[in-house]
């Protein structure tokens, strides 16, 4: 099975494999968590915004929220997820909206969905 390449279209950032894209953006989320920083501008912000909105478009998730409010930031939080019956603490990305709401989202899942749609 061939690895899926991923292109982050707003910046033409190309990753030869989905795994490389996931590792890169998960690293950004981990850094946001470690520094307790909210990303509000710059290329990483624009990339995460494109990843999130593309993912929502592909999955029809949160489209109403995106119509009614703007994304103002991204931050990293620790979340607990269940995997094969075990609970694992991992860093997760949170989208911050202009109306004050926040939504967790998995960068890994979003990149996987994008890679699946970019397959030739």
XYZ file of C-alpha atoms in Angstrom:
120
model
C 0.000 0.000 0.000
C 1.491 3.342 -1.049
C 1.764 6.171 1.438
C -0.496 9.138 0.813
C 1.235 12.436 0.143
C -0.297 15.551 1.698
C -0.223 19.119 0.412
C -1.362 21.921 2.714
C -2.807 23.994 -0.079
C -2.838 27.477 1.420
C 0.947 27.369 1.866
C 1.879 24.730 -0.725
C 3.572 22.833 2.122
C 4.146 19.315 0.731
C 4.706 16.168 2.808
C 5.665 12.942 1.000
C 3.612 10.904 3.486
C 0.597 11.401 5.700
C 2.664 10.296 8.697
C 5.196 13.104 8.106
C 2.414 15.694 7.945
C 0.848 14.312 11.136
C 4.199 14.374 12.935
C 4.899 17.965 11.852
C 1.540 19.391 12.935
C 1.359 17.270 16.100
C 4.726 18.814 16.989
C 3.202 22.276 16.676
C 0.296 21.260 18.940
C 2.708 19.775 21.490
C 4.734 22.998 21.496
C 1.554 25.029 22.026
C 0.692 22.780 24.967
C 4.203 22.915 26.448
C 4.393 26.716 26.206
C 0.731 27.343 27.112
C 0.609 29.622 24.071
C -2.407 30.377 21.872
C -1.421 30.672 18.224
C -3.244 33.641 16.689
C -1.337 34.441 13.495
C 1.454 33.378 11.167
C 1.963 30.498 8.766
C 1.314 27.760 11.352
C -1.988 29.453 12.259
C -2.971 29.646 8.594
C -2.028 25.994 8.038
C -4.008 24.786 11.058
C -6.972 26.926 9.997
C -6.870 25.399 6.511
C -6.520 21.871 7.949
C -9.466 22.400 10.321
C -11.782 24.001 7.765
C -10.888 21.418 5.107
C -11.533 18.587 7.571
C -14.902 20.109 8.528
C -15.796 20.439 4.853
C -14.950 16.812 4.144
C -16.846 15.508 7.172
C -19.724 18.061 7.212
C -18.820 18.684 10.858
C -19.047 22.126 12.500
C -19.999 23.843 9.237
C -22.751 25.862 10.951
C -20.283 27.087 13.567
C -17.798 28.070 10.863
C -20.496 30.080 9.047
C -21.392 32.010 12.196
C -17.983 32.756 13.705
C -14.312 33.152 12.838
C -11.350 31.133 14.039
C -9.174 33.342 16.239
C -6.622 30.887 17.582
C -5.303 27.420 18.266
C -3.915 26.028 21.474
C -2.748 22.714 22.836
C -4.425 20.899 25.732
C -3.975 17.525 27.397
C -6.834 15.142 26.738
C -7.574 11.589 27.810
C -8.637 9.129 25.129
C -9.418 5.451 25.187
C -7.388 3.172 22.956
C -7.923 -0.598 23.064
C -9.353 -0.374 26.566
C -6.530 1.788 27.927
C -6.760 5.470 28.753
C -3.946 7.516 27.265
C -3.100 11.183 27.892
C -2.127 13.022 24.722
C -1.819 16.579 23.492
C -4.807 17.728 21.481
C -5.479 20.831 19.409
C -8.223 23.249 20.411
C -9.759 25.714 17.970
C -10.706 29.057 19.532
C -13.599 30.920 17.901
C -14.442 34.625 17.966
C -17.682 33.933 19.890
C -15.654 32.484 22.785
C -16.341 28.812 22.130
C -13.559 26.270 21.898
C -13.587 22.885 20.160
C -11.052 20.072 20.404
C -9.952 18.460 17.185
C -7.480 15.780 16.234
C -4.837 17.035 13.846
C -3.986 13.400 13.036
C -7.569 12.591 12.014
C -7.852 15.810 10.025
C -4.607 15.187 8.120
C -5.680 11.591 7.432
C -9.005 12.793 6.007
C -7.225 15.382 3.844
C -4.727 12.777 2.599
C -7.585 10.445 1.674
C -9.230 13.198 -0.366
C -5.976 14.172 -2.072
C -5.294 10.619 -3.327
C -4.925 10.370 -7.044
